mmCIF file of C-alpha atoms in Angstrom:
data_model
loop_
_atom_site.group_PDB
_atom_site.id
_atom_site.type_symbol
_atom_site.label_atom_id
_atom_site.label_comp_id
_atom_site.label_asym_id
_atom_site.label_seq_id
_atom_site.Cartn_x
_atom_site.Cartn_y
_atom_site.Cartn_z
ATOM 1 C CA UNK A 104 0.000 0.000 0.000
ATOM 2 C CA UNK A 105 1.412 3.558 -1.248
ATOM 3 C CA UNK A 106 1.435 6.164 1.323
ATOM 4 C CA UNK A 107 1.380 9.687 0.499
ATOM 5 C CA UNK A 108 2.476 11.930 3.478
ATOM 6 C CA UNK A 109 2.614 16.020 3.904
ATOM 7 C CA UNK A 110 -0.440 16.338 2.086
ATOM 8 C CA UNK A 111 -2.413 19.092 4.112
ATOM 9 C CA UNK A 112 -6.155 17.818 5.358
ATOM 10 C CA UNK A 113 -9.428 19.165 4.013
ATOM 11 C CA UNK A 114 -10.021 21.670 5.804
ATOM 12 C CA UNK A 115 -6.678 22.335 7.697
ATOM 13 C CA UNK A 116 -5.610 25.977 8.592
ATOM 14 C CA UNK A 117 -2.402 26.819 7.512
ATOM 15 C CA UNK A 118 0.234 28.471 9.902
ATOM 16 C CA UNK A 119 0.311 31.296 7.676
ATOM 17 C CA UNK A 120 -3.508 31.647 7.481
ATOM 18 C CA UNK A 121 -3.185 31.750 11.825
ATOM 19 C CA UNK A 122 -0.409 34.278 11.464
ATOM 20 C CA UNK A 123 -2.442 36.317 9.167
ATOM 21 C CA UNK A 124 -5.239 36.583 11.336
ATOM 22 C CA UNK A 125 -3.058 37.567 14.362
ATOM 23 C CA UNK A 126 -1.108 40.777 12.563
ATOM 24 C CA UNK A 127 -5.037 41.538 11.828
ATOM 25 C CA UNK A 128 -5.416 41.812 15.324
ATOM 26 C CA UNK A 129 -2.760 42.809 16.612
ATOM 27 C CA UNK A 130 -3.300 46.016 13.951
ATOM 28 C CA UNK A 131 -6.602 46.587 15.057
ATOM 29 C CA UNK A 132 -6.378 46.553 18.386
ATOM 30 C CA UNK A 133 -4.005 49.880 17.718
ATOM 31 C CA UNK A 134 -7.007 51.861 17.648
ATOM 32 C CA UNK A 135 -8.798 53.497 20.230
ATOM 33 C CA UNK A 136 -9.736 56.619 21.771
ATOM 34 C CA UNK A 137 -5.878 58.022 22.115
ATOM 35 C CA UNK A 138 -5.042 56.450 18.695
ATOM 36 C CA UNK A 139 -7.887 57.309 16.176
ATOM 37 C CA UNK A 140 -5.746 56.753 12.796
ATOM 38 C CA UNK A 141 -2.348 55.915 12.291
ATOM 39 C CA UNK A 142 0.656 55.823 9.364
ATOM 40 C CA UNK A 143 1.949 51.911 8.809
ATOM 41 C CA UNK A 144 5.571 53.795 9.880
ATOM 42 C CA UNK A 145 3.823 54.209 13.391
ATOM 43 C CA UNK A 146 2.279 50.698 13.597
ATOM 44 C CA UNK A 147 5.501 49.060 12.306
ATOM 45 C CA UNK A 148 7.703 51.096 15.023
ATOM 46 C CA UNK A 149 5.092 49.619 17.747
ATOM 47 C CA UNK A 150 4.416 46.124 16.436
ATOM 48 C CA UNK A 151 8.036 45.848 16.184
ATOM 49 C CA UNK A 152 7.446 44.357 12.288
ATOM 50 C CA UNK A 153 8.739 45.148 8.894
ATOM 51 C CA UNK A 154 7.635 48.055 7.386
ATOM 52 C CA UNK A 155 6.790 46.493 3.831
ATOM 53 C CA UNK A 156 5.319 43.396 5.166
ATOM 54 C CA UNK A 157 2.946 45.703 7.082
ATOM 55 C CA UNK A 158 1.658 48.061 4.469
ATOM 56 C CA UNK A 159 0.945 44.805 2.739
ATOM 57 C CA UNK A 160 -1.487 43.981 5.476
ATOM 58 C CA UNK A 161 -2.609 47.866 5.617
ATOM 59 C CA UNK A 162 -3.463 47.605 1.610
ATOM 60 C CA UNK A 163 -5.136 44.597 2.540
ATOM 61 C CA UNK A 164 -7.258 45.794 5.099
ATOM 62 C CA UNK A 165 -8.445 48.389 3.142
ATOM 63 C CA UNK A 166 -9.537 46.312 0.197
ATOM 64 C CA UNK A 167 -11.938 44.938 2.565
ATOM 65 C CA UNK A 168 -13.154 47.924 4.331
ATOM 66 C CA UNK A 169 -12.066 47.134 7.570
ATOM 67 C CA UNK A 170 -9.331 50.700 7.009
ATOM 68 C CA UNK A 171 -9.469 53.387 4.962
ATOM 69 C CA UNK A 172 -7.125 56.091 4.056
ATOM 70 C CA UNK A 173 -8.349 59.291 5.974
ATOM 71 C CA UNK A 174 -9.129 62.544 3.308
ATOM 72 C CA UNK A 175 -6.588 64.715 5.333
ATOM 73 C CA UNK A 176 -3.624 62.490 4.793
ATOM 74 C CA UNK A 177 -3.331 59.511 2.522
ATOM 75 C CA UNK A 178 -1.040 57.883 4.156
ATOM 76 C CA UNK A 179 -2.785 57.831 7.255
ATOM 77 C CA UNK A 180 -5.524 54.890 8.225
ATOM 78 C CA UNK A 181 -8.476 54.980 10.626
ATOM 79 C CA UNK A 182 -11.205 52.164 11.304
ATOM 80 C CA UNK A 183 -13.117 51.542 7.940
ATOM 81 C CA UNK A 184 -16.536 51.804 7.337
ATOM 82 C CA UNK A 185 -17.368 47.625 7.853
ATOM 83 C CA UNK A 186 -15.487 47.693 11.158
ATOM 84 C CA UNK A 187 -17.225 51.113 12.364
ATOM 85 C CA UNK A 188 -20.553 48.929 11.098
ATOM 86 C CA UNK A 189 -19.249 45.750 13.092
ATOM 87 C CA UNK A 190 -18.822 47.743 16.249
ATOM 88 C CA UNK A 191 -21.951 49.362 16.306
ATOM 89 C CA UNK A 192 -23.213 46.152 15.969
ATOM 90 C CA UNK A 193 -21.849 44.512 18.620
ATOM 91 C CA UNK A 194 -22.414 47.508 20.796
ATOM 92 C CA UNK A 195 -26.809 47.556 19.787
ATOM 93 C CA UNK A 196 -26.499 43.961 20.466
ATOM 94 C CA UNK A 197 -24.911 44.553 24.349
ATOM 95 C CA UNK A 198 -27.187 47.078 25.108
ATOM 96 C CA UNK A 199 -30.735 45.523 23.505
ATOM 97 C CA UNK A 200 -29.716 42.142 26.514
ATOM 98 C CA UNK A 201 -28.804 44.926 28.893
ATOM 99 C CA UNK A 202 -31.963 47.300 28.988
ATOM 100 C CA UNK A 203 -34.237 44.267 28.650
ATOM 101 C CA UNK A 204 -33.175 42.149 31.250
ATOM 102 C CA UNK A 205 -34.866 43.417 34.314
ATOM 103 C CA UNK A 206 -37.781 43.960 32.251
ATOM 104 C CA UNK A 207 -37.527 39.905 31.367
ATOM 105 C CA UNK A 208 -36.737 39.362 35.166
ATOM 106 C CA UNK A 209 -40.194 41.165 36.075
ATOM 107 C CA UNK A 210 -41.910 39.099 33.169
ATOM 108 C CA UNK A 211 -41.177 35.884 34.347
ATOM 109 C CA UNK A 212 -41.712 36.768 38.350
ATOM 110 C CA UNK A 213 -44.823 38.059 37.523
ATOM 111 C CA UNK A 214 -45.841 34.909 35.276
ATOM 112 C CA UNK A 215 -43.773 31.850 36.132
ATOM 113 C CA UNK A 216 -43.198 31.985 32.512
ATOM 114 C CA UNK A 217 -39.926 31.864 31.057
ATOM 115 C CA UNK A 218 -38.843 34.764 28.956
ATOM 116 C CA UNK A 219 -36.772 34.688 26.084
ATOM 117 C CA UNK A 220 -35.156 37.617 24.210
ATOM 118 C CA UNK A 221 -33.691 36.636 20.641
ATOM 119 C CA UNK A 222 -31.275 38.684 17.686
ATOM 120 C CA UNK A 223 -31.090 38.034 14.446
ATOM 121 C CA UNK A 224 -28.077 35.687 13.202
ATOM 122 C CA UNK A 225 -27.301 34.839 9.823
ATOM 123 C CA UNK A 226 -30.424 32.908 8.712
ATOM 124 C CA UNK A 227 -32.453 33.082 11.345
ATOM 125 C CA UNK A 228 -33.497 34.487 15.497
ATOM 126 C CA UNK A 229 -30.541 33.283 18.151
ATOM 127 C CA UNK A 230 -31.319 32.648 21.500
ATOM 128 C CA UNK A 231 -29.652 35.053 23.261
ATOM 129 C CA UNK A 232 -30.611 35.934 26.978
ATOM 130 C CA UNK A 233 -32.669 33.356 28.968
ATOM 131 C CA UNK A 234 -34.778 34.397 32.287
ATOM 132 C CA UNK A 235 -36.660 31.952 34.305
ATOM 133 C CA UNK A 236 -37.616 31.060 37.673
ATOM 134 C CA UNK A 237 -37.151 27.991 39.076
ATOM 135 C CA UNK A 238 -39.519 29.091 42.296
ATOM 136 C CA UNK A 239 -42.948 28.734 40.276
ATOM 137 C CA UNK A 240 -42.157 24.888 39.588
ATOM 138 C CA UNK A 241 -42.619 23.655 36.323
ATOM 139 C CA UNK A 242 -40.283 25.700 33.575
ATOM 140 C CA UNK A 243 -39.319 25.400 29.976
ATOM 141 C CA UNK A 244 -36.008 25.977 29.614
ATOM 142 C CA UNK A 245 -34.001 27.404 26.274
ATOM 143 C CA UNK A 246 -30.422 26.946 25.123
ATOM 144 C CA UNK A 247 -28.384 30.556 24.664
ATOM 145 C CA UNK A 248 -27.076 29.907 21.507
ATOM 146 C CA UNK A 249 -29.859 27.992 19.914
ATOM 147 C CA UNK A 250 -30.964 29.062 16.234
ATOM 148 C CA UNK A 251 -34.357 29.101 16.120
ATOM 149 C CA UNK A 252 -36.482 27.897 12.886
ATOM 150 C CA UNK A 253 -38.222 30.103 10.790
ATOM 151 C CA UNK A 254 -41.694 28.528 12.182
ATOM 152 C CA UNK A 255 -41.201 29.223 15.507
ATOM 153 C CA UNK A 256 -43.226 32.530 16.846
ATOM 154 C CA UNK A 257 -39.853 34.587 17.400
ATOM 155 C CA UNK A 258 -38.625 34.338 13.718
ATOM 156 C CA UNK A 259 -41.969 35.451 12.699
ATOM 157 C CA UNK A 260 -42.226 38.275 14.265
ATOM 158 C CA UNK A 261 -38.638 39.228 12.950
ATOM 159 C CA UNK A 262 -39.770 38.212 8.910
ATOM 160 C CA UNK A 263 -43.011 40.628 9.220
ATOM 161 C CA UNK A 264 -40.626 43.404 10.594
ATOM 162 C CA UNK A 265 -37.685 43.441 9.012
ATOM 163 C CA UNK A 266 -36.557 46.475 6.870
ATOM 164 C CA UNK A 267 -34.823 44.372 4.414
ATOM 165 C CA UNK A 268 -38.313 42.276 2.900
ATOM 166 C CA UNK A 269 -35.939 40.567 0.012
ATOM 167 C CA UNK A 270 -33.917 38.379 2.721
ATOM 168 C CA UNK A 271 -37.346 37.992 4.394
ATOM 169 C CA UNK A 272 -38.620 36.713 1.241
ATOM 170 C CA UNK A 273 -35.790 34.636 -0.241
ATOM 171 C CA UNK A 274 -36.267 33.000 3.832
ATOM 172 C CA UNK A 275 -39.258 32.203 3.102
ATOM 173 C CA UNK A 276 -38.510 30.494 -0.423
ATOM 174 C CA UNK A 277 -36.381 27.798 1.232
ATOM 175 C CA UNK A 278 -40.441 26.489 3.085
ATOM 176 C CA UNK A 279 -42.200 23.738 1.238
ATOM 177 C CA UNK A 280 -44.673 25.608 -0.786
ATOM 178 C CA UNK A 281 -47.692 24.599 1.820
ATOM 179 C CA UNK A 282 -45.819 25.842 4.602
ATOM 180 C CA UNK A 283 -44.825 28.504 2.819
ATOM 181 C CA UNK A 284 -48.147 29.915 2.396
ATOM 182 C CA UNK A 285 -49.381 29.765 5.844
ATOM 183 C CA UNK A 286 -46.209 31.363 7.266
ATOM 184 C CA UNK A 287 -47.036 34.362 4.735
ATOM 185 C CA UNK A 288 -50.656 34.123 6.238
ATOM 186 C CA UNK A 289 -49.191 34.525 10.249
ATOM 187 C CA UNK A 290 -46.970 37.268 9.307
ATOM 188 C CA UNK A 291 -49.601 39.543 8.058
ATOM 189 C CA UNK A 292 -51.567 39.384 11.144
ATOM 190 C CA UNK A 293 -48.008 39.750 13.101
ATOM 191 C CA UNK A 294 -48.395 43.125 11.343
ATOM 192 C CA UNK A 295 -52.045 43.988 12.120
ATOM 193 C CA UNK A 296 -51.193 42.674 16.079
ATOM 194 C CA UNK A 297 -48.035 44.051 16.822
ATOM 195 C CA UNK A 298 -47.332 40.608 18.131
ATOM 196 C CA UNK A 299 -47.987 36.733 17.543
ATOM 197 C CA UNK A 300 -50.814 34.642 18.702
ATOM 198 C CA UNK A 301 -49.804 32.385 21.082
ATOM 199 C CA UNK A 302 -48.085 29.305 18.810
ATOM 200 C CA UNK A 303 -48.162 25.694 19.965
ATOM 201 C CA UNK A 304 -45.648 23.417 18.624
ATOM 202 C CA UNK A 305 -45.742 20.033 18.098
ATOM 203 C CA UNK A 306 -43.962 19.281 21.425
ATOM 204 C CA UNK A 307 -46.604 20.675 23.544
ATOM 205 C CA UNK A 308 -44.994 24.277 23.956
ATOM 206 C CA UNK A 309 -46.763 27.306 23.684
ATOM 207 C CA UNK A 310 -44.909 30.658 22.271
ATOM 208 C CA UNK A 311 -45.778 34.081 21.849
ATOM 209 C CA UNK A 312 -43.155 36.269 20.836
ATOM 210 C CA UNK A 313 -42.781 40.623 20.494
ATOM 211 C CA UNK A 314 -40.494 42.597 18.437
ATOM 212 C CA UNK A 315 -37.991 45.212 20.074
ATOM 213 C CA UNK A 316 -37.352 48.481 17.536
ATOM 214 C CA UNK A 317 -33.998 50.561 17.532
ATOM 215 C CA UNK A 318 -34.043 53.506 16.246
ATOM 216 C CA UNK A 319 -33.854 52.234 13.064
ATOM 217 C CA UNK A 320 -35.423 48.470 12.728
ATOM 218 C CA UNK A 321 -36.225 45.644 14.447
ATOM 219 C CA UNK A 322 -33.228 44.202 16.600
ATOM 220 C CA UNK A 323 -34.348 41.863 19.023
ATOM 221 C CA UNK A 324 -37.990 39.472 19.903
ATOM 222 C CA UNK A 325 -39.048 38.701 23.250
ATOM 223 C CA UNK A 326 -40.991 35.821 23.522
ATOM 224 C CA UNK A 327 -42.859 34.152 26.817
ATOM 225 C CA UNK A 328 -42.426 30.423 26.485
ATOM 226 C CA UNK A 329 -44.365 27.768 28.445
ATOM 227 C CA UNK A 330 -46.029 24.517 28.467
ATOM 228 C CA UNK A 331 -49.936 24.518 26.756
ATOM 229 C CA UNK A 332 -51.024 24.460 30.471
ATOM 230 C CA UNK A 333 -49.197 27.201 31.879
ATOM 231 C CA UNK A 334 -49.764 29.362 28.603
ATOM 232 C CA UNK A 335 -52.903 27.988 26.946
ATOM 233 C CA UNK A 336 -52.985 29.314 23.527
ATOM 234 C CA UNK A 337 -56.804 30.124 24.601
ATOM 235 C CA UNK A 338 -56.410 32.070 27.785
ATOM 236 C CA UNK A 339 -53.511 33.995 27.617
ATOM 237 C CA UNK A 340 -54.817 37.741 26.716
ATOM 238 C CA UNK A 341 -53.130 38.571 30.179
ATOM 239 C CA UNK A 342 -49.691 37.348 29.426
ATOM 240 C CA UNK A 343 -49.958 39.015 25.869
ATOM 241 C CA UNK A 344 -51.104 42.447 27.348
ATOM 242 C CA UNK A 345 -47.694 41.929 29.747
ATOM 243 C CA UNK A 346 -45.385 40.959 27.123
ATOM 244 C CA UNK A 347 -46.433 43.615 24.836
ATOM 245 C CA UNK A 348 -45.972 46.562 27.194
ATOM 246 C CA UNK A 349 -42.788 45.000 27.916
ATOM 247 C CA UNK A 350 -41.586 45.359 24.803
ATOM 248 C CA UNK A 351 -42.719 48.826 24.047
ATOM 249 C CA UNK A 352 -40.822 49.635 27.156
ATOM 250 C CA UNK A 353 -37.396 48.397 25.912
ATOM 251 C CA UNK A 354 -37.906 49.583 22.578
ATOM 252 C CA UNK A 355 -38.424 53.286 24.120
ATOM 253 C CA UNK A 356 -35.237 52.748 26.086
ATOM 254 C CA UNK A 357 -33.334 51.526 22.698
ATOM 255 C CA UNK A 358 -34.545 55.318 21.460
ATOM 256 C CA UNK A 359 -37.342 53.289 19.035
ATOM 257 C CA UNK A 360 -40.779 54.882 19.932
ATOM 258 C CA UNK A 361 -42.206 54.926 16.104
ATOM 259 C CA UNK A 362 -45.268 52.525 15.663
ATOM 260 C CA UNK A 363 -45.002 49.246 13.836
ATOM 261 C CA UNK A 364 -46.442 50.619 10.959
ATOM 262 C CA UNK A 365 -43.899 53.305 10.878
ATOM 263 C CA UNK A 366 -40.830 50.697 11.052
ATOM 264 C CA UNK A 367 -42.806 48.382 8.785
ATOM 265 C CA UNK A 368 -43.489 51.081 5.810
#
């Protein structure tokens, strides 16, 4: 039997793929409030690297808009537009989980109910802050981390609000066509409600989920989630009154006080 050996692995990272990505960061993390921009002469002096090599990664870095060359001086590079994008980001993303926690916190004290506040990933809502309380007994608990599908009640709430409708439509275009069309039929009424109905899923769990504004869009759901006997789909105006006025107050606090219709149109 003929052995070949060196070949690299599907799959493998190479040591100059690692090394690329830590000059990326170790460039980055120049910037900051006392060091706004900076010349590649500057970051080579301080990174202790070669001055050629470095532009390289500068050049680089601007290609894919993570730098750019400020209009003063050309030779000078600030944070580019993607990473000024990727930070705010990160930052709406902190402060959505921070401003609606104790609002969760009250939720599920007040109901027994465990509340679930969600962001939107790449294809779909993310679990992303869990409160619950293990003092009322019986609780549903939910994964941080989990992607959720685009039936459950948090995703639609995000596909009837979200300001870019194509992704919300080619979503929807990956559902078996039955599926499809009764999705399409929940979202509109997401729209006339400002919230779902409560949605039980095959598993015996009953949903209903709220969208969070910013001042610009929809950035977060939160949902009350519960077995069909502690939130019958039937008899549960209460908990959607609650959940709803929840939501309205961390979307005031995120600076988003327009109506649905308004971040909708």
């Amino acid at each position: 039997m003929t052995m070949v050996s060196g070949a690299p692995e599907v799959g493998a990272t190479s040591n100059g793929e690692i090394q690329a990505v830590s000059r990326t960061a170790q460039i980055l993390t120049l910037f900051g409030p006392e060091t706004p921009e900076i010349t590649v002469a500057e970051a080579a002096e301080r990174l202790g690297l070669n001055r050629t090599t470095l532009h390289r990664y500068f050049q680089s870095l601007e290609a894919a808009g993570l730098l750019e060359r400020t209009e003063e001086r050309n030779s000078v590079f600030a944070p580019g537009r993607l990473l000024l994008q990727l930070g705010a980001f990160a930052i709406g993303r902190r402060k959505v989980i921070q401003l609606a926690t104790p609002h969760m916190r009250d939720l599920t004290r007040t109901t027994g109910l465990t509340v679930v506040l969600s962001l939107w990933g790449p294809s779909g809502p993310v679990v992303s802050h869990v409160e619950d309380d293990e003092s009322h007994g019986t609780i549903v608990t939910v994964r941080v981390g989990s992607q959720l599908p685009l039936n459950t009640a948090q995703a639609l709430v995000f596909l009837a609000f979200l300001p870019d409708q194509l992704t919300a439509d080619r979503l929807l275009g990956t559902l078996p066509a039955d599926q499809r069309m009764h999705v399409r039929e929940q979202i509109a009424g997401i729209r006339e409600r400002g919230l779902t109905e409560p949605i039980l899923n095959a598993r015996g769990i009953s949903v209903i989920a709220a969208p969070v504004f910013d001042k610009s869009a929809i950035c977060a759901t939160l949902a009350f989630v519960g077995t069909a006997h502690l939130l019958p789909p039937d008899r549960s105006a209460r908990e959607s009154t609650l959940l709803a006025e929840a939501a309205a107050r961390v979307t005031a606090e995120m600076g988003g006080g327009a109506t649905q219709e308004e971040h909708h149109g």
